[in-house]
Amino acid sequence: KCPKSAEIIRPILRGRDIKRYGYDFADTYLLNVHNGIREKGIPPINIDDYPAVKAHLDQYWDKISIRDDRGKTPYNLRNCAYMDDFNKQKVAWARLMRIAKNAPDSFPRFALVDAEHYVLDSLCFFTGKNIEYLIQVLNSEYAAYYFFKNIAILDNGGMQMRQQYVESIPLPKIVVNKDICNIDKLIYAAFNFNDEEQVFIKNYVQSRKQYLRL
């Protein structure tokens, strides 16, 4: 065992691991042999500082030596200007979502991901302030209505959750906490939606979910 290797081994999440609010970690890891961040004075990882990792990668030298997307050396990952954001608490979601036939409430699925967990490029994520507030709004019935109205839905029922749709969702000004039981009531009150409007949203969301589950 080489404890130093742990410095560049990071847990990583895939699209299938993302659930509503949280995630199921599948014991999958990434070797973060990063290429540094020039603007922040962070140098590239020197693989010689991690002999156990280098020995492992050298078993695949024929493949890694011809990589097109490499960094300073074939061992290094390509440049990533937002590499530091992976080390922060974040909200993550799959670029392509589906509604599970046995779980009609499985949409939308935005997960609160712990710091130090990385995500594959099949996922989008953001960091910043008010994360616990945003995760509740994005998983709400109101958000489901907004996404159904705006996102592109493929013929096979896959919903393209591009970042521009998430960035443009109108956000209500409310105060929420971890123990909130009904985020939708707070959202509807903040937007001054009357009973008829609330029923319309609920029925629309349920009808779309039912249709996409067929």
C-alpha positions as a LaTeX table, in Angstrom:
\begin{tabular}{lrrr}
\hline
Residue & $x$ (\AA) & $y$ (\AA) & $z$ (\AA) \\
\hline
Lys1 & 0.00 & 0.00 & 0.00 \\
Cys2 & 1.22 & 3.51 & $-0.83$ \\
Pro3 & $-0.53$ & 6.20 & 1.27 \\
Lys4 & 0.89 & 8.94 & $-0.96$ \\
Ser5 & $-1.11$ & 7.59 & $-3.91$ \\
Ala6 & $-4.31$ & 8.58 & $-2.08$ \\
Glu7 & $-3.42$ & 12.22 & $-2.74$ \\
Ile8 & $-4.43$ & 11.86 & $-6.40$ \\
Ile9 & $-7.13$ & 9.17 & $-6.18$ \\
Arg10 & $-10.62$ & 10.65 & $-6.15$ \\
Pro11 & $-14.07$ & 9.03 & $-5.90$ \\
Ile12 & $-16.06$ & 9.62 & $-9.06$ \\
Leu13 & $-19.78$ & 9.56 & $-9.83$ \\
Arg14 & $-21.55$ & 8.47 & $-13.00$ \\
Gly15 & $-24.98$ & 9.41 & $-14.32$ \\
Arg16 & $-26.56$ & 6.22 & $-12.95$ \\
Asp17 & $-25.28$ & 7.09 & $-9.47$ \\
Ile18 & $-27.23$ & 10.35 & $-9.26$ \\
Lys19 & $-30.48$ & 10.27 & $-7.28$ \\
Arg20 & $-32.86$ & 12.95 & $-6.04$ \\
Tyr21 & $-30.94$ & 14.96 & $-3.43$ \\
Gly22 & $-28.13$ & 12.40 & $-3.07$ \\
Tyr23 & $-26.20$ & 9.65 & $-4.83$ \\
Asp24 & $-25.14$ & 6.01 & $-4.60$ \\
Phe25 & $-21.36$ & 5.77 & $-4.70$ \\
Ala26 & $-20.32$ & 2.69 & $-6.69$ \\
Asp27 & $-16.75$ & 2.41 & $-5.35$ \\
Thr28 & $-15.36$ & 3.91 & $-8.57$ \\
Tyr29 & $-12.31$ & 6.16 & $-8.63$ \\
Leu30 & $-10.36$ & 8.53 & $-10.87$ \\
Leu31 & $-6.62$ & 9.04 & $-10.99$ \\
Asn32 & $-6.42$ & 12.83 & $-10.84$ \\
Val33 & $-3.02$ & 13.25 & $-12.50$ \\
His34 & $-4.00$ & 16.82 & $-13.32$ \\
Asn35 & $-2.16$ & 19.25 & $-15.57$ \\
Gly36 & $-2.07$ & 22.11 & $-13.08$ \\
Ile37 & $-3.73$ & 25.52 & $-13.23$ \\
Arg38 & $-1.36$ & 28.15 & $-14.58$ \\
Glu39 & $-3.49$ & 31.11 & $-13.47$ \\
Lys40 & $-3.39$ & 29.91 & $-9.85$ \\
Gly41 & 0.23 & 28.84 & $-9.85$ \\
Ile42 & $-0.67$ & 25.15 & $-9.42$ \\
Pro43 & 1.90 & 22.97 & $-11.21$ \\
Pro44 & 1.07 & 19.76 & $-13.08$ \\
Ile45 & 1.28 & 16.50 & $-11.16$ \\
Asn46 & 4.70 & 14.90 & $-11.52$ \\
Ile47 & 3.99 & 11.20 & $-11.91$ \\
Asp48 & 7.46 & 10.34 & $-10.54$ \\
Asp49 & 6.22 & 11.54 & $-7.14$ \\
Tyr50 & 3.69 & 8.69 & $-7.17$ \\
Pro51 & 5.66 & 5.54 & $-8.10$ \\
Ala52 & 2.81 & 3.11 & $-7.38$ \\
Val53 & 0.44 & 5.04 & $-9.66$ \\
Lys54 & 3.11 & 5.30 & $-12.34$ \\
Ala55 & 3.76 & 1.55 & $-12.17$ \\
His56 & 0.05 & 0.92 & $-12.65$ \\
Leu57 & $-0.25$ & 3.29 & $-15.61$ \\
Asp58 & 2.89 & 1.92 & $-17.23$ \\
Gln59 & 1.02 & $-1.34$ & $-17.75$ \\
Tyr60 & $-1.05$ & 0.58 & $-20.31$ \\
Trp61 & 1.78 & 2.61 & $-21.84$ \\
Asp62 & 0.96 & 1.53 & $-25.39$ \\
Lys63 & $-2.43$ & 3.23 & $-25.03$ \\
Ile64 & $-1.63$ & 6.29 & $-22.91$ \\
Ser65 & 1.46 & 7.18 & $-24.93$ \\
Ile66 & $-0.69$ & 7.96 & $-28.00$ \\
Arg67 & $-3.41$ & 9.91 & $-26.21$ \\
Asp68 & $-4.56$ & 13.04 & $-28.06$ \\
Asp69 & $-6.10$ & 14.75 & $-25.01$ \\
Arg70 & $-3.10$ & 14.52 & $-22.74$ \\
Gly71 & $-1.49$ & 17.25 & $-20.68$ \\
Lys72 & 2.19 & 18.01 & $-20.17$ \\
Thr73 & 3.04 & 14.29 & $-20.36$ \\
Pro74 & 1.04 & 11.24 & $-21.45$ \\
Tyr75 & 0.32 & 10.62 & $-17.76$ \\
Asn76 & $-1.32$ & 14.00 & $-17.19$ \\
Leu77 & $-4.95$ & 14.83 & $-17.80$ \\
Arg78 & $-5.71$ & 17.64 & $-20.21$ \\
Asn79 & $-6.11$ & 21.22 & $-18.92$ \\
Cys80 & $-9.19$ & 21.99 & $-16.82$ \\
Ala81 & $-9.58$ & 25.60 & $-15.71$ \\
Tyr82 & $-12.26$ & 24.74 & $-13.12$ \\
Met83 & $-10.44$ & 21.77 & $-11.59$ \\
Asp84 & $-10.66$ & 23.31 & $-8.11$ \\
Asp85 & $-14.47$ & 23.26 & $-8.27$ \\
Phe86 & $-14.45$ & 19.47 & $-8.15$ \\
Asn87 & $-13.09$ & 19.77 & $-4.62$ \\
Lys88 & $-16.10$ & 21.78 & $-3.41$ \\
Gln89 & $-19.61$ & 20.76 & $-2.41$ \\
Lys90 & $-21.70$ & 20.83 & $-5.56$ \\
Val91 & $-25.06$ & 20.19 & $-7.18$ \\
Ala92 & $-24.78$ & 17.59 & $-9.94$ \\
Trp93 & $-27.19$ & 16.17 & $-12.49$ \\
Ala94 & $-27.13$ & 13.93 & $-15.55$ \\
Arg95 & $-27.16$ & 15.61 & $-18.95$ \\
Leu96 & $-29.69$ & 12.99 & $-20.01$ \\
Met97 & $-32.48$ & 12.03 & $-17.57$ \\
Arg98 & $-35.25$ & 9.48 & $-17.82$ \\
Ile99 & $-38.23$ & 8.68 & $-15.65$ \\
Ala100 & $-37.98$ & 5.20 & $-14.18$ \\
Lys101 & $-41.09$ & 3.12 & $-14.90$ \\
Asn102 & $-41.22$ & 1.95 & $-11.30$ \\
Ala103 & $-40.46$ & 5.40 & $-9.89$ \\
Pro104 & $-42.61$ & 8.15 & $-11.47$ \\
Asp105 & $-41.23$ & 10.73 & $-9.05$ \\
Ser106 & $-37.64$ & 10.12 & $-10.16$ \\
Phe107 & $-37.64$ & 13.34 & $-12.20$ \\
Pro108 & $-35.99$ & 15.76 & $-11.82$ \\
Arg109 & $-32.87$ & 14.32 & $-10.18$ \\
Phe110 & $-30.40$ & 16.82 & $-8.76$ \\
Ala111 & $-27.91$ & 15.52 & $-6.19$ \\
Leu112 & $-26.02$ & 17.32 & $-3.46$ \\
Val113 & $-22.49$ & 15.96 & $-3.87$ \\
Asp114 & $-19.84$ & 16.08 & $-1.20$ \\
Ala115 & $-16.58$ & 17.90 & $-1.69$ \\
Glu116 & $-13.75$ & 15.81 & $-3.16$ \\
His117 & $-16.17$ & 13.71 & $-5.24$ \\
Tyr118 & $-15.57$ & 14.15 & $-8.95$ \\
Val119 & $-18.10$ & 13.56 & $-11.73$ \\
Leu120 & $-17.86$ & 12.15 & $-15.24$ \\
Asp121 & $-18.49$ & 14.36 & $-18.28$ \\
Ser122 & $-21.96$ & 12.81 & $-18.61$ \\
Leu123 & $-22.88$ & 15.01 & $-15.65$ \\
Cys124 & $-23.14$ & 18.75 & $-15.16$ \\
Phe125 & $-22.49$ & 20.48 & $-11.85$ \\
Phe126 & $-22.23$ & 23.85 & $-10.19$ \\
Thr127 & $-20.86$ & 25.16 & $-6.92$ \\
Gly128 & $-21.46$ & 28.36 & $-5.00$ \\
Lys129 & $-23.67$ & 29.80 & $-2.29$ \\
Asn130 & $-27.12$ & 28.64 & $-1.15$ \\
Ile131 & $-26.54$ & 25.09 & $-2.36$ \\
Glu132 & $-29.02$ & 23.55 & 0.10 \\
Tyr133 & $-31.71$ & 25.98 & $-1.04$ \\
Leu134 & $-31.08$ & 25.37 & $-4.73$ \\
Ile135 & $-31.11$ & 21.57 & $-4.43$ \\
Gln136 & $-34.63$ & 21.68 & $-3.00$ \\
Val137 & $-35.97$ & 24.07 & $-5.63$ \\
Leu138 & $-34.43$ & 22.07 & $-8.48$ \\
Asn139 & $-36.03$ & 18.84 & $-7.24$ \\
Ser140 & $-39.45$ & 20.44 & $-6.74$ \\
Glu141 & $-42.71$ & 19.95 & $-8.62$ \\
Tyr142 & $-42.39$ & 23.52 & $-9.83$ \\
Ala143 & $-38.98$ & 22.70 & $-11.35$ \\
Ala144 & $-40.40$ & 19.58 & $-13.02$ \\
Tyr145 & $-43.06$ & 21.77 & $-14.65$ \\
Tyr146 & $-40.46$ & 24.28 & $-15.82$ \\
Phe147 & $-38.19$ & 21.61 & $-17.28$ \\
Phe148 & $-41.02$ & 19.79 & $-19.06$ \\
Lys149 & $-41.99$ & 23.09 & $-20.65$ \\
Asn150 & $-38.50$ & 24.03 & $-21.78$ \\
Ile151 & $-36.16$ & 21.07 & $-22.27$ \\
Ala152 & $-35.77$ & 18.95 & $-25.39$ \\
Ile153 & $-37.14$ & 15.42 & $-25.03$ \\
Leu154 & $-35.78$ & 12.70 & $-27.30$ \\
Asp155 & $-37.90$ & 10.08 & $-29.04$ \\
Asn156 & $-36.78$ & 7.44 & $-26.52$ \\
Gly157 & $-37.96$ & 9.55 & $-23.59$ \\
Gly158 & $-34.54$ & 10.89 & $-22.65$ \\
Met159 & $-34.66$ & 14.44 & $-21.34$ \\
Gln160 & $-31.77$ & 16.67 & $-22.34$ \\
Met161 & $-30.96$ & 18.62 & $-19.20$ \\
Arg162 & $-28.55$ & 21.10 & $-20.69$ \\
Gln163 & $-27.02$ & 23.63 & $-18.35$ \\
Gln164 & $-28.71$ & 26.60 & $-20.02$ \\
Tyr165 & $-32.11$ & 25.27 & $-18.93$ \\
Val166 & $-30.96$ & 25.03 & $-15.33$ \\
Glu167 & $-29.29$ & 28.43 & $-15.42$ \\
Ser168 & $-32.45$ & 30.16 & $-16.65$ \\
Ile169 & $-35.02$ & 28.72 & $-14.23$ \\
Pro170 & $-36.80$ & 31.56 & $-12.34$ \\
Leu171 & $-35.98$ & 31.28 & $-8.63$ \\
Pro172 & $-38.45$ & 32.29 & $-5.90$ \\
Lys173 & $-37.25$ & 34.30 & $-2.92$ \\
Ile174 & $-37.92$ & 31.96 & $-0.01$ \\
Val175 & $-36.15$ & 30.65 & 3.07 \\
Val176 & $-35.79$ & 26.87 & 3.23 \\
Asn177 & $-33.92$ & 24.39 & 5.40 \\
Lys178 & $-33.04$ & 20.70 & 5.43 \\
Asp179 & $-36.19$ & 19.77 & 7.32 \\
Ile180 & $-38.69$ & 21.42 & 4.97 \\
Cys181 & $-41.62$ & 19.06 & 4.30 \\
Asn182 & $-43.23$ & 20.77 & 1.35 \\
Ile183 & $-41.00$ & 22.95 & $-0.76$ \\
Asp184 & $-43.73$ & 23.35 & $-3.37$ \\
Lys185 & $-46.05$ & 25.17 & $-0.98$ \\
Leu186 & $-43.32$ & 27.72 & $-0.27$ \\
Ile187 & $-42.57$ & 28.16 & $-3.96$ \\
Tyr188 & $-46.22$ & 28.59 & $-4.94$ \\
Ala189 & $-46.73$ & 31.12 & $-2.16$ \\
Ala190 & $-43.64$ & 33.07 & $-3.23$ \\
Phe191 & $-44.94$ & 33.26 & $-6.81$ \\
Asn192 & $-48.50$ & 33.99 & $-5.65$ \\
Phe193 & $-49.90$ & 31.05 & $-7.61$ \\
Asn194 & $-53.58$ & 30.57 & $-6.81$ \\
Asp195 & $-55.23$ & 27.17 & $-6.22$ \\
Glu196 & $-56.23$ & 26.80 & $-9.85$ \\
Glu197 & $-52.70$ & 27.48 & $-11.07$ \\
Gln198 & $-51.24$ & 25.02 & $-8.56$ \\
Val199 & $-53.64$ & 22.28 & $-9.65$ \\
Phe200 & $-52.78$ & 22.99 & $-13.31$ \\
Ile201 & $-49.05$ & 22.59 & $-12.61$ \\
Lys202 & $-49.55$ & 19.39 & $-10.64$ \\
Asn203 & $-51.79$ & 17.83 & $-13.30$ \\
Tyr204 & $-49.47$ & 18.86 & $-16.12$ \\
Val205 & $-46.44$ & 17.32 & $-14.41$ \\
Gln206 & $-48.26$ & 14.07 & $-13.65$ \\
Ser207 & $-49.58$ & 13.79 & $-17.22$ \\
Arg208 & $-46.11$ & 14.30 & $-18.70$ \\
Lys209 & $-44.58$ & 11.73 & $-16.36$ \\
Gln210 & $-47.30$ & 9.23 & $-17.20$ \\
Tyr211 & $-46.82$ & 9.78 & $-20.92$ \\
Leu212 & $-43.03$ & 9.37 & $-20.79$ \\
Arg213 & $-43.33$ & 6.16 & $-18.75$ \\
Leu214 & $-45.40$ & 4.42 & $-21.46$ \\
\hline
\end{tabular}
